[in-house]
mmCIF file of C-alpha atoms in Angstrom:
data_model
loop_
_atom_site.group_PDB
_atom_site.id
_atom_site.type_symbol
_atom_site.label_atom_id
_atom_site.label_comp_id
_atom_site.label_asym_id
_atom_site.label_seq_id
_atom_site.Cartn_x
_atom_site.Cartn_y
_atom_site.Cartn_z
ATOM 1 C CA UNK A 1 30.255 -11.819 -114.598
ATOM 2 C CA UNK A 2 30.228 -12.093 -118.435
ATOM 3 C CA UNK A 3 34.015 -11.682 -118.374
ATOM 4 C CA UNK A 4 34.334 -14.554 -115.902
ATOM 5 C CA UNK A 5 32.122 -16.672 -118.156
ATOM 6 C CA UNK A 6 34.259 -15.901 -121.199
ATOM 7 C CA UNK A 7 37.463 -16.689 -119.316
ATOM 8 C CA UNK A 8 35.995 -19.981 -118.053
ATOM 9 C CA UNK A 9 34.942 -21.016 -121.561
ATOM 10 C CA UNK A 10 38.411 -20.210 -122.902
ATOM 11 C CA UNK A 11 40.249 -22.038 -120.082
ATOM 12 C CA UNK A 12 38.111 -25.187 -120.432
ATOM 13 C CA UNK A 13 37.949 -25.032 -124.238
ATOM 14 C CA UNK A 14 34.161 -24.973 -123.811
ATOM 15 C CA UNK A 15 32.221 -23.337 -126.667
ATOM 16 C CA UNK A 16 28.770 -23.582 -125.051
ATOM 17 C CA UNK A 17 28.529 -22.194 -121.533
ATOM 18 C CA UNK A 18 25.857 -20.639 -119.338
ATOM 19 C CA UNK A 19 25.823 -19.011 -115.885
ATOM 20 C CA UNK A 20 22.689 -18.964 -113.738
ATOM 21 C CA UNK A 21 22.089 -16.914 -110.581
ATOM 22 C CA UNK A 22 20.074 -18.340 -107.692
ATOM 23 C CA UNK A 23 17.310 -16.224 -106.209
ATOM 24 C CA UNK A 24 14.033 -16.681 -104.365
ATOM 25 C CA UNK A 25 10.650 -15.635 -105.769
ATOM 26 C CA UNK A 26 7.914 -15.870 -103.135
ATOM 27 C CA UNK A 27 9.924 -18.499 -101.307
ATOM 28 C CA UNK A 28 10.542 -20.726 -104.370
ATOM 29 C CA UNK A 29 14.229 -20.985 -105.391
ATOM 30 C CA UNK A 30 14.785 -19.983 -109.016
ATOM 31 C CA UNK A 31 17.840 -20.070 -111.276
ATOM 32 C CA UNK A 32 17.866 -17.126 -113.686
ATOM 33 C CA UNK A 33 20.275 -16.937 -116.610
ATOM 34 C CA UNK A 34 22.902 -14.304 -115.900
ATOM 35 C CA UNK A 35 25.378 -14.779 -118.753
ATOM 36 C CA UNK A 36 25.868 -17.182 -121.641
ATOM 37 C CA UNK A 37 28.055 -17.795 -124.650
ATOM 38 C CA UNK A 38 27.667 -19.849 -127.832
ATOM 39 C CA UNK A 39 24.197 -21.242 -127.059
ATOM 40 C CA UNK A 40 21.583 -21.343 -129.853
ATOM 41 C CA UNK A 41 18.632 -19.005 -129.336
ATOM 42 C CA UNK A 42 16.098 -21.805 -128.733
ATOM 43 C CA UNK A 43 18.201 -23.383 -125.985
ATOM 44 C CA UNK A 44 19.105 -19.970 -124.570
ATOM 45 C CA UNK A 45 15.414 -19.120 -124.249
ATOM 46 C CA UNK A 46 14.544 -22.492 -122.706
ATOM 47 C CA UNK A 47 17.199 -22.015 -120.028
ATOM 48 C CA UNK A 48 16.129 -18.464 -119.157
ATOM 49 C CA UNK A 49 14.468 -19.406 -115.854
ATOM 50 C CA UNK A 50 14.713 -22.769 -114.082
ATOM 51 C CA UNK A 51 12.653 -23.631 -111.019
ATOM 52 C CA UNK A 52 14.524 -25.975 -108.706
ATOM 53 C CA UNK A 53 11.298 -27.732 -107.734
ATOM 54 C CA UNK A 54 10.305 -28.552 -111.326
ATOM 55 C CA UNK A 55 12.642 -31.431 -112.023
ATOM 56 C CA UNK A 56 16.119 -32.848 -111.896
ATOM 57 C CA UNK A 57 18.172 -31.204 -114.634
ATOM 58 C CA UNK A 58 21.915 -31.289 -114.231
ATOM 59 C CA UNK A 59 21.836 -27.551 -113.488
ATOM 60 C CA UNK A 60 19.224 -27.866 -110.743
ATOM 61 C CA UNK A 61 20.992 -30.854 -109.186
ATOM 62 C CA UNK A 62 24.271 -28.934 -108.960
ATOM 63 C CA UNK A 63 22.494 -26.036 -107.210
ATOM 64 C CA UNK A 64 20.599 -28.325 -104.834
ATOM 65 C CA UNK A 65 23.550 -30.518 -103.904
ATOM 66 C CA UNK A 66 26.221 -27.827 -103.963
ATOM 67 C CA UNK A 67 28.624 -29.995 -105.967
ATOM 68 C CA UNK A 68 29.715 -30.715 -109.534
ATOM 69 C CA UNK A 69 27.225 -32.828 -111.506
ATOM 70 C CA UNK A 70 28.087 -34.410 -114.880
ATOM 71 C CA UNK A 71 25.700 -35.978 -117.367
ATOM 72 C CA UNK A 72 27.529 -37.998 -120.005
ATOM 73 C CA UNK A 73 24.456 -38.508 -122.207
ATOM 74 C CA UNK A 74 21.447 -36.182 -121.982
ATOM 75 C CA UNK A 75 19.376 -38.656 -124.023
ATOM 76 C CA UNK A 76 19.386 -40.941 -120.982
ATOM 77 C CA UNK A 77 18.697 -38.177 -118.428
ATOM 78 C CA UNK A 78 14.965 -37.856 -117.475
ATOM 79 C CA UNK A 79 15.449 -34.362 -116.073
ATOM 80 C CA UNK A 80 16.193 -32.997 -119.544
ATOM 81 C CA UNK A 81 12.987 -34.330 -121.125
ATOM 82 C CA UNK A 82 11.174 -30.920 -120.977
ATOM 83 C CA UNK A 83 14.076 -29.421 -122.964
ATOM 84 C CA UNK A 84 14.399 -32.307 -125.430
ATOM 85 C CA UNK A 85 13.531 -30.293 -128.563
ATOM 86 C CA UNK A 86 15.970 -27.480 -127.773
ATOM 87 C CA UNK A 87 18.695 -29.947 -126.774
ATOM 88 C CA UNK A 88 18.229 -32.033 -129.928
ATOM 89 C CA UNK A 89 18.173 -28.993 -132.231
ATOM 90 C CA UNK A 90 21.423 -27.733 -130.672
ATOM 91 C CA UNK A 91 23.021 -31.173 -131.012
ATOM 92 C CA UNK A 92 23.867 -31.392 -127.293
ATOM 93 C CA UNK A 93 25.077 -34.794 -126.054
ATOM 94 C CA UNK A 94 26.588 -34.141 -122.612
ATOM 95 C CA UNK A 95 26.232 -31.527 -119.878
ATOM 96 C CA UNK A 96 28.057 -30.618 -116.691
ATOM 97 C CA UNK A 97 27.118 -28.071 -114.036
ATOM 98 C CA UNK A 98 29.104 -26.724 -111.105
ATOM 99 C CA UNK A 99 27.783 -24.666 -108.179
ATOM 100 C CA UNK A 100 29.028 -21.144 -107.563
ATOM 101 C CA UNK A 101 29.676 -21.166 -103.822
ATOM 102 C CA UNK A 102 29.772 -17.884 -101.884
ATOM 103 C CA UNK A 103 30.206 -17.005 -98.237
ATOM 104 C CA UNK A 104 26.531 -17.778 -97.552
ATOM 105 C CA UNK A 105 26.047 -20.843 -99.721
ATOM 106 C CA UNK A 106 25.131 -21.454 -103.365
ATOM 107 C CA UNK A 107 24.902 -18.276 -105.462
ATOM 108 C CA UNK A 108 24.312 -19.931 -108.830
ATOM 109 C CA UNK A 109 25.765 -22.394 -111.314
ATOM 110 C CA UNK A 110 28.165 -22.595 -114.244
ATOM 111 C CA UNK A 111 27.026 -25.026 -116.920
ATOM 112 C CA UNK A 112 28.865 -26.383 -119.941
ATOM 113 C CA UNK A 113 27.284 -28.142 -122.923
ATOM 114 C CA UNK A 114 29.090 -30.409 -125.371
ATOM 115 C CA UNK A 115 28.117 -31.912 -128.720
ATOM 116 C CA UNK A 116 30.017 -35.108 -127.838
ATOM 117 C CA UNK A 117 29.408 -37.576 -125.024
ATOM 118 C CA UNK A 118 31.923 -37.572 -122.181
ATOM 119 C CA UNK A 119 33.072 -36.082 -118.873
ATOM 120 C CA UNK A 120 35.442 -33.356 -117.701
ATOM 121 C CA UNK A 121 39.033 -34.381 -116.995
ATOM 122 C CA UNK A 122 40.638 -33.919 -113.583
ATOM 123 C CA UNK A 123 42.549 -30.843 -114.766
ATOM 124 C CA UNK A 124 39.388 -29.301 -116.167
ATOM 125 C CA UNK A 125 37.577 -29.884 -112.858
ATOM 126 C CA UNK A 126 40.344 -28.030 -111.001
ATOM 127 C CA UNK A 127 40.172 -25.104 -113.436
ATOM 128 C CA UNK A 128 36.393 -25.046 -113.147
ATOM 129 C CA UNK A 129 36.640 -24.825 -109.350
ATOM 130 C CA UNK A 130 39.025 -21.872 -109.685
ATOM 131 C CA UNK A 131 36.797 -19.946 -112.081
ATOM 132 C CA UNK A 132 33.671 -20.736 -110.045
ATOM 133 C CA UNK A 133 35.441 -18.973 -107.166
ATOM 134 C CA UNK A 134 36.068 -15.946 -109.415
ATOM 135 C CA UNK A 135 32.373 -15.954 -110.370
ATOM 136 C CA UNK A 136 31.353 -16.058 -106.691
ATOM 137 C CA UNK A 137 33.599 -13.069 -105.936
ATOM 138 C CA UNK A 138 32.117 -11.121 -108.864
ATOM 139 C CA UNK A 139 28.520 -11.853 -107.799
ATOM 140 C CA UNK A 140 29.084 -10.964 -104.139
ATOM 141 C CA UNK A 141 30.965 -7.783 -105.067
ATOM 142 C CA UNK A 142 28.100 -6.682 -107.331
ATOM 143 C CA UNK A 143 25.475 -7.429 -104.674
ATOM 144 C CA UNK A 144 27.512 -5.577 -102.051
ATOM 145 C CA UNK A 145 27.714 -2.572 -104.356
ATOM 146 C CA UNK A 146 23.937 -2.669 -104.951
ATOM 147 C CA UNK A 147 23.265 -2.839 -101.215
ATOM 148 C CA UNK A 148 25.649 0.043 -100.510
ATOM 149 C CA UNK A 149 23.954 2.085 -103.243
ATOM 150 C CA UNK A 150 20.522 1.360 -101.758
ATOM 151 C CA UNK A 151 21.618 2.371 -98.262
ATOM 152 C CA UNK A 152 23.258 5.548 -99.541
ATOM 153 C CA UNK A 153 20.036 6.441 -101.332
ATOM 154 C CA UNK A 154 18.081 6.005 -98.085
ATOM 155 C CA UNK A 155 20.598 8.110 -96.157
ATOM 156 C CA UNK A 156 20.470 10.843 -98.806
ATOM 157 C CA UNK A 157 16.671 10.759 -98.608
ATOM 158 C CA UNK A 158 16.778 11.173 -94.834
ATOM 159 C CA UNK A 159 19.274 14.028 -95.176
ATOM 160 C CA UNK A 160 17.029 15.663 -97.761
ATOM 161 C CA UNK A 161 14.128 15.252 -95.344
ATOM 162 C CA UNK A 162 15.901 16.637 -92.278
ATOM 163 C CA UNK A 163 17.530 19.673 -93.912
ATOM 164 C CA UNK A 164 14.222 21.480 -94.626
ATOM 165 C CA UNK A 165 13.072 20.818 -91.078
ATOM 166 C CA UNK A 166 16.188 22.532 -89.749
ATOM 167 C CA UNK A 167 15.734 25.535 -92.058
ATOM 168 C CA UNK A 168 13.815 28.799 -91.688
ATOM 169 C CA UNK A 169 10.552 27.490 -93.173
ATOM 170 C CA UNK A 170 7.575 27.078 -90.854
ATOM 171 C CA UNK A 171 6.878 23.471 -89.837
ATOM 172 C CA UNK A 172 4.075 22.803 -92.343
ATOM 173 C CA UNK A 173 6.055 24.058 -95.333
ATOM 174 C CA UNK A 174 9.219 22.307 -94.204
ATOM 175 C CA UNK A 175 7.378 19.034 -93.748
ATOM 176 C CA UNK A 176 5.948 19.151 -97.252
ATOM 177 C CA UNK A 177 9.408 19.603 -98.777
ATOM 178 C CA UNK A 178 10.901 16.966 -96.472
ATOM 179 C CA UNK A 179 8.241 14.373 -97.242
ATOM 180 C CA UNK A 180 8.551 15.034 -100.962
ATOM 181 C CA UNK A 181 12.310 14.356 -100.756
ATOM 182 C CA UNK A 182 11.655 11.171 -98.790
ATOM 183 C CA UNK A 183 9.104 9.939 -101.369
ATOM 184 C CA UNK A 184 11.478 10.451 -104.258
ATOM 185 C CA UNK A 185 14.457 8.942 -102.463
ATOM 186 C CA UNK A 186 12.619 5.774 -101.428
ATOM 187 C CA UNK A 187 10.699 5.434 -104.685
ATOM 188 C CA UNK A 188 7.410 5.623 -102.757
ATOM 189 C CA UNK A 189 4.119 6.864 -104.173
ATOM 190 C CA UNK A 190 3.352 8.773 -101.010
ATOM 191 C CA UNK A 191 4.339 9.226 -97.400
ATOM 192 C CA UNK A 192 3.033 10.845 -94.245
ATOM 193 C CA UNK A 193 4.132 11.846 -90.768
ATOM 194 C CA UNK A 194 2.117 12.338 -87.619
ATOM 195 C CA UNK A 195 2.838 15.706 -85.973
ATOM 196 C CA UNK A 196 2.307 15.797 -82.215
ATOM 197 C CA UNK A 197 2.301 19.160 -80.410
ATOM 198 C CA UNK A 198 2.077 19.527 -76.649
ATOM 199 C CA UNK A 199 -1.510 19.792 -75.520
ATOM 200 C CA UNK A 200 -2.924 19.111 -78.998
ATOM 201 C CA UNK A 201 -4.257 16.078 -80.789
ATOM 202 C CA UNK A 202 -1.916 14.442 -83.362
ATOM 203 C CA UNK A 203 -2.373 15.521 -86.960
ATOM 204 C CA UNK A 204 -1.023 14.103 -90.204
ATOM 205 C CA UNK A 205 1.045 15.887 -92.812
ATOM 206 C CA UNK A 206 1.036 13.939 -96.078
ATOM 207 C CA UNK A 207 2.527 14.058 -99.566
ATOM 208 C CA UNK A 208 1.403 11.804 -102.439
ATOM 209 C CA UNK A 209 3.172 11.547 -105.794
ATOM 210 C CA UNK A 210 0.443 9.536 -107.506
ATOM 211 C CA UNK A 211 -3.267 8.983 -107.189
ATOM 212 C CA UNK A 212 -2.895 5.379 -106.005
ATOM 213 C CA UNK A 213 -1.360 6.522 -102.730
ATOM 214 C CA UNK A 214 -3.458 9.646 -102.297
ATOM 215 C CA UNK A 215 -6.567 7.877 -101.020
ATOM 216 C CA UNK A 216 -4.892 5.958 -98.195
ATOM 217 C CA UNK A 217 -3.016 9.097 -97.150
ATOM 218 C CA UNK A 218 -6.252 11.078 -97.196
ATOM 219 C CA UNK A 219 -7.662 8.599 -94.706
ATOM 220 C CA UNK A 220 -4.585 9.016 -92.498
ATOM 221 C CA UNK A 221 -4.756 12.788 -92.711
ATOM 222 C CA UNK A 222 -8.332 12.759 -91.450
ATOM 223 C CA UNK A 223 -7.341 11.062 -88.195
ATOM 224 C CA UNK A 224 -6.611 12.640 -84.820
ATOM 225 C CA UNK A 225 -7.744 16.269 -85.293
ATOM 226 C CA UNK A 226 -10.739 18.086 -83.851
ATOM 227 C CA UNK A 227 -13.342 19.002 -86.450
ATOM 228 C CA UNK A 228 -16.619 20.903 -86.542
ATOM 229 C CA UNK A 229 -19.521 18.810 -87.846
ATOM 230 C CA UNK A 230 -22.244 21.220 -86.738
ATOM 231 C CA UNK A 231 -23.318 19.355 -83.628
ATOM 232 C CA UNK A 232 -22.909 16.087 -81.754
ATOM 233 C CA UNK A 233 -26.415 14.577 -81.716
ATOM 234 C CA UNK A 234 -27.704 16.217 -84.873
ATOM 235 C CA UNK A 235 -24.617 16.974 -87.012
ATOM 236 C CA UNK A 236 -24.667 18.897 -90.258
ATOM 237 C CA UNK A 237 -24.821 16.249 -93.003
ATOM 238 C CA UNK A 238 -22.508 18.069 -95.442
ATOM 239 C CA UNK A 239 -19.858 18.773 -92.778
ATOM 240 C CA UNK A 240 -20.014 15.223 -91.407
ATOM 241 C CA UNK A 241 -19.755 13.664 -94.868
ATOM 242 C CA UNK A 242 -16.707 15.786 -95.726
ATOM 243 C CA UNK A 243 -14.901 14.687 -92.560
ATOM 244 C CA UNK A 244 -16.044 11.065 -92.326
ATOM 245 C CA UNK A 245 -15.610 10.238 -96.009
ATOM 246 C CA UNK A 246 -12.401 11.994 -97.154
ATOM 247 C CA UNK A 247 -11.430 9.518 -99.899
ATOM 248 C CA UNK A 248 -13.146 9.965 -103.260
ATOM 249 C CA UNK A 249 -12.084 6.504 -104.395
ATOM 250 C CA UNK A 250 -13.372 4.798 -101.246
ATOM 251 C CA UNK A 251 -16.609 6.768 -101.504
ATOM 252 C CA UNK A 252 -17.109 5.580 -105.092
ATOM 253 C CA UNK A 253 -16.650 1.963 -103.996
ATOM 254 C CA UNK A 254 -19.198 2.350 -101.188
ATOM 255 C CA UNK A 255 -21.700 4.169 -103.377
ATOM 256 C CA UNK A 256 -21.432 1.440 -105.998
ATOM 257 C CA UNK A 257 -22.330 -1.368 -103.588
#
């Protein structure tokens, strides 16, 4: 993507250029700076993250409308008021922004800044459309690679989980190794599996890599197995407490109430 940005700047004779990528954070669309060239630090920082719902900058309008937006004079554009200091310090007079359109809609924007008032020429608009297509291809290729890498990691985790189960180890030992491989492959703090044998109650086999997951897995592990609590009507208090309150963290919370 930085290479596409550099090529775009060179083709359009544009010294100040920025590329934003569109993403969603908790349902709110956000434009995050992906690459930039020639922008002063203050303006670069101000443009780091743009929320589409915050206002009508040229960049946000291009992403919302899915078309090229040109602002001949930022001094007259209300949407740039929050960035007035950074814009003034950088000496910016005009701005244009074009959407990066992928197979599933807008992926981001390419934005150019100029220290003179004016608009892009027809030839420049055509070149911009061409390089926006190159940017879209680069973004989608990178996301496809990331998704393939994620899926391969999951498949490798499953393979690492199944191989011990098919080996000579007894079930309990094999499960521990398998669950450990699954935890590491998925980046999970802990995992568990319910083992069901014919004629027996289900029991849990668990592995936790950190203390945060241990407590919830302890609660799972305590489910579904027969236990001796020293009697039904008058149980042994120590045995019952050990079985009914397996999580030290949860016990501390209860005791502190």
